[in-house]
CSV table of C-alpha atoms in Angstrom, one decimal:
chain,number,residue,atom,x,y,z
A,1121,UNK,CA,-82.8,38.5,139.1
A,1122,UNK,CA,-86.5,39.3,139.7
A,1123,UNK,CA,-85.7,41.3,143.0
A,1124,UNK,CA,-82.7,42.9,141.0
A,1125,UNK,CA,-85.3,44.4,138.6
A,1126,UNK,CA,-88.0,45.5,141.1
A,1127,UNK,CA,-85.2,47.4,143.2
A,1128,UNK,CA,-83.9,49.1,140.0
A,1129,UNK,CA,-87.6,50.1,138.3
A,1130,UNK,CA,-88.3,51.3,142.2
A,1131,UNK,CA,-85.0,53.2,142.3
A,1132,UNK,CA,-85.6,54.5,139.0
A,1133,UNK,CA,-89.4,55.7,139.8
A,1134,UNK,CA,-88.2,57.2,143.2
A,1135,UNK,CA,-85.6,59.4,141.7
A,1136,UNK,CA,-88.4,61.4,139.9
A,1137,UNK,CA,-89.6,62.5,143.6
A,1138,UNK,CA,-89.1,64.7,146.0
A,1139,UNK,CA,-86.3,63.0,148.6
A,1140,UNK,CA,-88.8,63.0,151.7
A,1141,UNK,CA,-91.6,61.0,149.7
A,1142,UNK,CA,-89.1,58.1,148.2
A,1143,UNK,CA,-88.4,56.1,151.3
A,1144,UNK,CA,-92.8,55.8,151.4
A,1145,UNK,CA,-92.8,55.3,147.8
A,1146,UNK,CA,-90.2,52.6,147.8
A,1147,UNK,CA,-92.1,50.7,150.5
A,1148,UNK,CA,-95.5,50.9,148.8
A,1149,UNK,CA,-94.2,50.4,145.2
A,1150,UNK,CA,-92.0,47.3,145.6
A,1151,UNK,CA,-94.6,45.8,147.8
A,1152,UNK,CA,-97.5,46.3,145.0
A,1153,UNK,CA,-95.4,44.9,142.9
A,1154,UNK,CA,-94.7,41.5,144.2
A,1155,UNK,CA,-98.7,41.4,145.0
A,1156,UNK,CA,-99.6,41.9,141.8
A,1157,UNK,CA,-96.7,40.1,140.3
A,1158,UNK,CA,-98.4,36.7,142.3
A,1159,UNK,CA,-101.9,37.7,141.7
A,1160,UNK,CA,-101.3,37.8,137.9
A,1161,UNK,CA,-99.2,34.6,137.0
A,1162,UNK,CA,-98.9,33.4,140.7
A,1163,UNK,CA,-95.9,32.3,142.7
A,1164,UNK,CA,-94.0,30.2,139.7
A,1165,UNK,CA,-93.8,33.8,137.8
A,1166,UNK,CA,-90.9,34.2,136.2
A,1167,UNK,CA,-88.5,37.1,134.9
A,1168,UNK,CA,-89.9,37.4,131.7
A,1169,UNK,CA,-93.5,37.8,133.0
A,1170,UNK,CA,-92.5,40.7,135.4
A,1171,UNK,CA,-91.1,42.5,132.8
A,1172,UNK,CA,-94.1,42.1,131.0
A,1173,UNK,CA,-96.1,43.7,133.5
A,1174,UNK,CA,-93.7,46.4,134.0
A,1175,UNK,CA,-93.9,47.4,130.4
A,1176,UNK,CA,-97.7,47.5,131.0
A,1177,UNK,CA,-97.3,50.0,133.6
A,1178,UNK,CA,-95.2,52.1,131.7
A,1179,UNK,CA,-92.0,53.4,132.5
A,1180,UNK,CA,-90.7,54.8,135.4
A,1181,UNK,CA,-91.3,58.5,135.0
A,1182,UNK,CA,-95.2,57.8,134.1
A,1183,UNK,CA,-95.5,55.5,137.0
A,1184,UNK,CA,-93.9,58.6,138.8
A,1185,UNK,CA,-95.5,61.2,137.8
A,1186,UNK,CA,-98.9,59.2,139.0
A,1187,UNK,CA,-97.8,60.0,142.9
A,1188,UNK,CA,-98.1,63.9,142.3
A,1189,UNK,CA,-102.0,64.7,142.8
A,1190,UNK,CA,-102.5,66.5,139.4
A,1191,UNK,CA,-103.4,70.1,140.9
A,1192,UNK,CA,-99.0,70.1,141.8
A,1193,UNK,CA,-99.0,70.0,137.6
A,1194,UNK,CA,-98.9,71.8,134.8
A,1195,UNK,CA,-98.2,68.8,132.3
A,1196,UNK,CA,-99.9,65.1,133.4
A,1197,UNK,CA,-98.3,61.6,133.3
A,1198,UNK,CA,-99.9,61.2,129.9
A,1199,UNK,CA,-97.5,64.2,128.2
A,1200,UNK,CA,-94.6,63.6,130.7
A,1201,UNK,CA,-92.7,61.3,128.8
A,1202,UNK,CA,-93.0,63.0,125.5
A,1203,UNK,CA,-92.3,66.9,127.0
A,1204,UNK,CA,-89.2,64.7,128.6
A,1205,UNK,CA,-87.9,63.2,125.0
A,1206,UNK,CA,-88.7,66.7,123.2
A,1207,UNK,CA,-86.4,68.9,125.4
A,1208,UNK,CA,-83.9,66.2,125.0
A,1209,UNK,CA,-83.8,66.1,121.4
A,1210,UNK,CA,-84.6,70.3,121.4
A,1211,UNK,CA,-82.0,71.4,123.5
A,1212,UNK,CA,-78.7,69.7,122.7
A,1213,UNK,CA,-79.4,71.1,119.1
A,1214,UNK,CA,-79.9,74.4,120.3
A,1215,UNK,CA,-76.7,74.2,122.1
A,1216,UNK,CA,-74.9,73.0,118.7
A,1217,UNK,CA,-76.7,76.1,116.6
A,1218,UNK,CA,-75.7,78.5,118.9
A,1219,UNK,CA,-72.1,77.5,119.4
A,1220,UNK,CA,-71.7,77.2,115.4
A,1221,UNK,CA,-73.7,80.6,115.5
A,1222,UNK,CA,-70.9,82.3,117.9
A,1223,UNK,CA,-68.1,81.0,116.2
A,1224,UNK,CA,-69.3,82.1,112.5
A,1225,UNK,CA,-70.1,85.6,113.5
A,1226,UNK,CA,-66.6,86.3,115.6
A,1227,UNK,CA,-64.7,85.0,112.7
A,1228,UNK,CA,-66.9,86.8,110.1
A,1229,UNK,CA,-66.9,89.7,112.2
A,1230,UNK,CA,-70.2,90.5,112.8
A,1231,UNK,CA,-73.5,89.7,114.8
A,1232,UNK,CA,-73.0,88.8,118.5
A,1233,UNK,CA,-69.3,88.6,118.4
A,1234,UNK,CA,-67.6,91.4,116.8
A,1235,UNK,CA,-64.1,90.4,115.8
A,1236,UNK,CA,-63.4,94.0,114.3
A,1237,UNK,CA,-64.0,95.8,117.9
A,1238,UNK,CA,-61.5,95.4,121.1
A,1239,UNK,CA,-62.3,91.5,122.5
A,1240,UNK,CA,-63.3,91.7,125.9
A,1241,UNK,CA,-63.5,87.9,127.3
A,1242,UNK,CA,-66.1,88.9,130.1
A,1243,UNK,CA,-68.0,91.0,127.6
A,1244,UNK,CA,-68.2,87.9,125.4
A,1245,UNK,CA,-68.5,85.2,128.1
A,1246,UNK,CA,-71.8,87.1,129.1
A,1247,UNK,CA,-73.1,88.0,125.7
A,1248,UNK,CA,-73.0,84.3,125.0
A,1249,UNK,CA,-74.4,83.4,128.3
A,1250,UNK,CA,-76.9,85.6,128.0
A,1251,UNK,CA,-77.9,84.9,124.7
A,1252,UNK,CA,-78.2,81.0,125.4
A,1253,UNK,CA,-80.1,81.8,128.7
A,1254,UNK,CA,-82.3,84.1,126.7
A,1255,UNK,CA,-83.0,81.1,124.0
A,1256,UNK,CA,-83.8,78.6,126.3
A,1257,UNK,CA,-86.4,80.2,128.6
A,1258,UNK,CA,-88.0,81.0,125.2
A,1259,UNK,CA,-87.6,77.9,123.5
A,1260,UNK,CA,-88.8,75.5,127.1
A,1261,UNK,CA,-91.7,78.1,127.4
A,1262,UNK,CA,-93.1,77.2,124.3
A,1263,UNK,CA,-92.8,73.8,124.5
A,1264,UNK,CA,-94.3,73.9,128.1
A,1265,UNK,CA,-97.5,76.0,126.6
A,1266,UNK,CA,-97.7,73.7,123.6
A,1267,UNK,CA,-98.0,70.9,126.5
A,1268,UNK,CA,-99.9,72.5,128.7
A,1269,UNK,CA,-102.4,72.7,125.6
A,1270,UNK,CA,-102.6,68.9,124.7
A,1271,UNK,CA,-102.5,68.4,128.6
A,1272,UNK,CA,-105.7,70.6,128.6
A,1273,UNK,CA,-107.2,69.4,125.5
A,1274,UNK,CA,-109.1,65.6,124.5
A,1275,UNK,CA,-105.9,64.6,122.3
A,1276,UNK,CA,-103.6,61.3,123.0
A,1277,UNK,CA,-100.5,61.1,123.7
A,1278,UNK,CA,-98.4,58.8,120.7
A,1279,UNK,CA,-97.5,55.4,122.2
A,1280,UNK,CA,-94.7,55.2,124.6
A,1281,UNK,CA,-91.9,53.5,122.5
A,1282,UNK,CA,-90.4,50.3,123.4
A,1283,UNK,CA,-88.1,50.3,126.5
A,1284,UNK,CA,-86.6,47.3,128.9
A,1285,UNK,CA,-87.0,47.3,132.2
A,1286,UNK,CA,-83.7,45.4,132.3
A,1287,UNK,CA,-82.0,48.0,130.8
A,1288,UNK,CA,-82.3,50.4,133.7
A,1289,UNK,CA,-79.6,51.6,135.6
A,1290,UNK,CA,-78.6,50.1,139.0
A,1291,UNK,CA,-79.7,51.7,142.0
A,1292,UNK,CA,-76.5,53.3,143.5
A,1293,UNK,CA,-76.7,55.1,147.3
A,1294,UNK,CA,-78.5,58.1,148.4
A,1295,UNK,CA,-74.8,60.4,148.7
A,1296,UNK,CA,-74.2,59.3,144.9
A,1297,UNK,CA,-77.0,61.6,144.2
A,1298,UNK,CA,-75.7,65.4,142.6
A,1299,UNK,CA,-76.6,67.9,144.8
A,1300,UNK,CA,-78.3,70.0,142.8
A,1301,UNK,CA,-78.3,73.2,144.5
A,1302,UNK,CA,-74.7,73.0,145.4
A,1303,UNK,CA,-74.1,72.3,141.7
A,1304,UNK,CA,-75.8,75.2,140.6
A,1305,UNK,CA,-74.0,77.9,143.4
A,1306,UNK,CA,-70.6,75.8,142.4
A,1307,UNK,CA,-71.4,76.8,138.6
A,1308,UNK,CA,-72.2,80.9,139.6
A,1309,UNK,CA,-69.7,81.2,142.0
A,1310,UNK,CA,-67.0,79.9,139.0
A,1311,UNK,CA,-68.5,81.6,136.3
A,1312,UNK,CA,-68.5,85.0,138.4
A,1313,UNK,CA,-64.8,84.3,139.8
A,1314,UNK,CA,-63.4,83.5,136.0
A,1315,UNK,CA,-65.5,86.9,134.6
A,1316,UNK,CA,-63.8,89.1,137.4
A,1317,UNK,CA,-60.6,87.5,136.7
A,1318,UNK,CA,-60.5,88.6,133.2
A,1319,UNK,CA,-61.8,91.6,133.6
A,1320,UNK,CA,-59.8,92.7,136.6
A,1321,UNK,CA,-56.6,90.8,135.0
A,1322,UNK,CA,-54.5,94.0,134.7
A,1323,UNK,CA,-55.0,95.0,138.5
A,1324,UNK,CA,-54.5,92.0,140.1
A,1325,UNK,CA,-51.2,93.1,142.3
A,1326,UNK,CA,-50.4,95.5,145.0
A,1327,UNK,CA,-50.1,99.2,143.7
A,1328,UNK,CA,-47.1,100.8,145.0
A,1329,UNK,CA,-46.3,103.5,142.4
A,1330,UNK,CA,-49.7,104.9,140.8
A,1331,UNK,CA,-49.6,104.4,136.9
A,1332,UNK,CA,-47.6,101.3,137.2
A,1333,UNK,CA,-48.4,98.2,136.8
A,1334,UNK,CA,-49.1,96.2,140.3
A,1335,UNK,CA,-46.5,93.9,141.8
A,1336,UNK,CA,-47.1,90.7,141.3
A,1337,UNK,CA,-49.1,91.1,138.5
A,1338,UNK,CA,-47.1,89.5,135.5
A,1339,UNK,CA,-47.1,86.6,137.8
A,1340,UNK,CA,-50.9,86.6,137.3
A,1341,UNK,CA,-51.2,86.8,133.9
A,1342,UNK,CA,-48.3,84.1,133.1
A,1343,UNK,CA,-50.8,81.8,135.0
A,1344,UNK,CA,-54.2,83.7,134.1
A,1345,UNK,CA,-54.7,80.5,130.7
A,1346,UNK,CA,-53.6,77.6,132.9
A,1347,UNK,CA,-56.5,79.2,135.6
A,1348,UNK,CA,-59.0,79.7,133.1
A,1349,UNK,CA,-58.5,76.4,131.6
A,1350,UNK,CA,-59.3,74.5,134.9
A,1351,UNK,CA,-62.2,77.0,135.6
A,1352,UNK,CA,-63.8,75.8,132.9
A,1353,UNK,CA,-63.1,72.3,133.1
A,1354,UNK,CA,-64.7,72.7,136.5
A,1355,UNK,CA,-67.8,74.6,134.8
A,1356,UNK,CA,-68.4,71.8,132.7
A,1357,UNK,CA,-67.8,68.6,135.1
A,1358,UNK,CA,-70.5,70.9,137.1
A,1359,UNK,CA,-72.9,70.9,134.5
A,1360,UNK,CA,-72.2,67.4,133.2
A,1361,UNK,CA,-73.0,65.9,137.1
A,1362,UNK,CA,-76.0,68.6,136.9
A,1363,UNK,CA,-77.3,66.7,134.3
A,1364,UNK,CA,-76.5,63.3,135.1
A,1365,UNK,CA,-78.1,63.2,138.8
A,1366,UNK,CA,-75.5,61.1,140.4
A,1367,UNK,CA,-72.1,60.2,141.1
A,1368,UNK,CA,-69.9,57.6,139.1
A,1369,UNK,CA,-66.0,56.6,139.7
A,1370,UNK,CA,-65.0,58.5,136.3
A,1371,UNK,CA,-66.6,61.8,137.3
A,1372,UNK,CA,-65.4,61.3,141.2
A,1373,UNK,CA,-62.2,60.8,139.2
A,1374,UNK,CA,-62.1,63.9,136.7
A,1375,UNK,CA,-63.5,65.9,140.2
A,1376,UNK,CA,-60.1,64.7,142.1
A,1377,UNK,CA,-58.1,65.5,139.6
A,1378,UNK,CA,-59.6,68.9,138.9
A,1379,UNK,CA,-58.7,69.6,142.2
A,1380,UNK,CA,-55.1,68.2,141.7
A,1381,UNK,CA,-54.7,70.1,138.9
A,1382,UNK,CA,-56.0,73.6,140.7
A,1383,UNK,CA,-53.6,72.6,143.2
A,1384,UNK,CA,-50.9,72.8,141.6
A,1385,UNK,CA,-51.7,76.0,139.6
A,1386,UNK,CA,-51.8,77.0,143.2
A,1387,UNK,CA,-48.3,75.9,144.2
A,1388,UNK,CA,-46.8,76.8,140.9
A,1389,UNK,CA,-47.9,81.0,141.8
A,1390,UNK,CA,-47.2,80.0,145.2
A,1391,UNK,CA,-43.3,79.6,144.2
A,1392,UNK,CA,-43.2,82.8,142.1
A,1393,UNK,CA,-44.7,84.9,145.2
A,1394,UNK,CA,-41.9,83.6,147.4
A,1395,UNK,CA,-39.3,84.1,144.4
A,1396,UNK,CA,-40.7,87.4,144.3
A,1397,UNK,CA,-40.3,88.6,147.9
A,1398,UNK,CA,-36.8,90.4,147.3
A,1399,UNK,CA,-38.2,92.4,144.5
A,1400,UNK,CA,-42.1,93.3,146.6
A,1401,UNK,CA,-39.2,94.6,149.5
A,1402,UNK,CA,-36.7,96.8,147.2
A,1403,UNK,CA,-40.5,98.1,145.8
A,1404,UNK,CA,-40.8,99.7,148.9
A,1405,UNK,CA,-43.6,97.3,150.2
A,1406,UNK,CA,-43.9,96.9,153.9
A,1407,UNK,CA,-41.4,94.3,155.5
A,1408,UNK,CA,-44.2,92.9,157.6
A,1409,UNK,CA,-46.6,92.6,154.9
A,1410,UNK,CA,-44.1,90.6,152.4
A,1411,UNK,CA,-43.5,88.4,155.5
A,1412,UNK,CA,-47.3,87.6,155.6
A,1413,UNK,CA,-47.2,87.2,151.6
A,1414,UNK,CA,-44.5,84.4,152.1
A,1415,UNK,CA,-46.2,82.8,155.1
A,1416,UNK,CA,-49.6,82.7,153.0
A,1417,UNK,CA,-47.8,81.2,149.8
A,1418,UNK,CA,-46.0,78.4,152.4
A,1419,UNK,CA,-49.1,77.4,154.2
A,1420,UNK,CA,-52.0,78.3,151.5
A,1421,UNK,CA,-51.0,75.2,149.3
A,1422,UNK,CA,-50.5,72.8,152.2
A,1423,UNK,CA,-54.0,73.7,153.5
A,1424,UNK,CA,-55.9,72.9,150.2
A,1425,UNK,CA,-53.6,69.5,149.6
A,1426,UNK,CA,-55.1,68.7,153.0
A,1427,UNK,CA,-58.4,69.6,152.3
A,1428,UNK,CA,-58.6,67.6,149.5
A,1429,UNK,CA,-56.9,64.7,150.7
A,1430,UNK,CA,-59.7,64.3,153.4
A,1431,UNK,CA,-62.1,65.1,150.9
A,1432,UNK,CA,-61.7,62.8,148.8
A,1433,UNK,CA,-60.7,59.8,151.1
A,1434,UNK,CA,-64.1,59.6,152.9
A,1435,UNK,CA,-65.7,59.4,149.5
A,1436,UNK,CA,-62.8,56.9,148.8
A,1437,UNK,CA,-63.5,55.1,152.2
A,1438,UNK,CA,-67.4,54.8,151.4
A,1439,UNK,CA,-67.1,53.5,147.7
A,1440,UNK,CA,-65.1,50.6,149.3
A,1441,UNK,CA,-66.9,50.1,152.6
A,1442,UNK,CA,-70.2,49.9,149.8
A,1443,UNK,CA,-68.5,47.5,148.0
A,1444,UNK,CA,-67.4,45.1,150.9
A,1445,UNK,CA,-70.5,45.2,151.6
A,1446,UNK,CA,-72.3,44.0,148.2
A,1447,UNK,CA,-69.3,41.4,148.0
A,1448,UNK,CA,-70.4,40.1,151.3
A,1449,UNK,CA,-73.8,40.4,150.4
A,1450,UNK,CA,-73.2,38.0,146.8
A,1451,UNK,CA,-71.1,36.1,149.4
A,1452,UNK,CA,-74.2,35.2,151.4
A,1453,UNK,CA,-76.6,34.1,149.0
């Protein structure tokens, strides 16, 4: 049980770091911590006196933010922790303001959703966007200065408040960690594909006849609220994992099955294309070019089903490969 909480207060720390200095820092710190676990209450010490002398060093984010030199800072290990527990608290209710806000003032009518004038999605989508982006550079900035002050100034920082080192999460492998970036470009690149999907929503098609609608467009928007629903559902299990930092089976679930689901959205327009093809020809579209069009819709679904399947079974195969491993591990001791 003592190793067990070492490894997890290490894993803990080390995730507050950049990647290239945690395999150093997990060396050094674990090793420190046995020395001065021994030097303090010798070799009989027991689990309650290492958490003791965790909760003495503070918690994992302090202890952290002590392995930056403090010229890489704008805010110290002294204020970390309570900058950290003041955007926590700040933001979520930001988040539930605004949202109340945006609902209020479309169904009233006024402020930044006008329910009296045409309703543009995209137009909206980016006025609330913009307006929550706006709010939170303003309202972090201001807590960061107000930081930066106390940082700067002779005042102490209130007491950190009680905390377990039991309590602290398991450490769980390096490719469980979020990918940050890659969360981030998956977020733009969905937000910019749903906003050009409802904007462009009425000339989505091939043009044949100028003035008339495109072919294949009412297939489009008979699907456009199924697409949009799973767009966002990815937008938020984006931002969710962006804000969680790693991997768990429910969100590798909800992931696999977003991709199921966008799948079969997929497959379902897939099968109106190809039950469309007799129509595209008497249209006057170009023999050759409806052949491609059914060859796409035939092989397009297949191609994703397979890219997911491989996907998702060498996540699948490393999950159970880790967890052979731990059972052997258990098995051992």
């Amino acid at each position: 049980m003592m190793t067990e909480i070492i490894d997890r207060y290490v894993f803990a720390v080390t995730r507050y770091l950049p990647t290239k200095q945690r395999a150093d820092v997990t060396e050094e710190l674990s090793s420190s911590l046995l020395d001065e676990l021994e030097n303090r209450f010798g070799r009989e010490a027991t689990d309650d006196d290492l958490v003791t002398m965790l909760k003495e060093m503070g918690p994992p984010e302090t202890v952290a933010a002590s392995y930056r030199p403090s010229s890489q800072y704008l805010i110290g290990p002294k204020w970390y922790p309570a900058f950290r527990r003041t955007l926590k608290i700040v933001i979520p209710i930001e988040i539930v303001v605004l949202a109340a806000y945006v609902v209020m003032s479309y169904l009233r009518g006024t402020g930044v959703l006008d329910a009296g004038e045409a309703f543009d999605p995209l137009d909206a989508i980016f006025t609330v966007f913009g307006l929550a982006f706006d709010i939170a550079i303003y309202t972090v900035g201001i807590i960061v200065l107000v930081f930066v002050g106390l940082e700067r100034s002779d005042s102490e920082a209130e007491p950190e408040p009680e905390w377990d080192p039991r309590t602290l999460p398991a450490p769980y492998a390096e490719e469980d960690t979020v990918d940050r970036l890659g969360s981030i470009v998956a977020i733009v690149l969905q937000f910019l594909f749903l906003g050009a999907l409802l904007r462009y929503r009425d000339q989505i098609g091939f043009v044949v006849v100028p003035g008339e609608p495109p072919l294949l467009n009412d297939i489009v928007q008979a699907n456009l609220p199924w697409i949009t629903a799973v767009l966002v559902l990815g937008i938020a299990h984006a931002v969710y994992l962006l804000w969680r930092g790693s991997w768990s089976v429910l969100s590798r679930a909800a992931d696999f099955f977003l991709d199921l689901a966008g799948l079969f959205i997929l497959w379902w327009i897939a099968t109106d294309i190809r039950a469309a093809t007799d129509d595209l020809l008497a249209a006057g579209l170009d023999e050759r070019l409806v052949e491609l069009i059914h060859n796409v819709t035939i092989g397009s679904p297949i191609v994703v089903f397979l890219l997911i399947i491989v996907g998702h079974s060498q996540v699948l195969y490393r999950m159970v490969a880790r967890a052979q491993d731990s059972r052997g591990l258990v098995h051992d001791s």
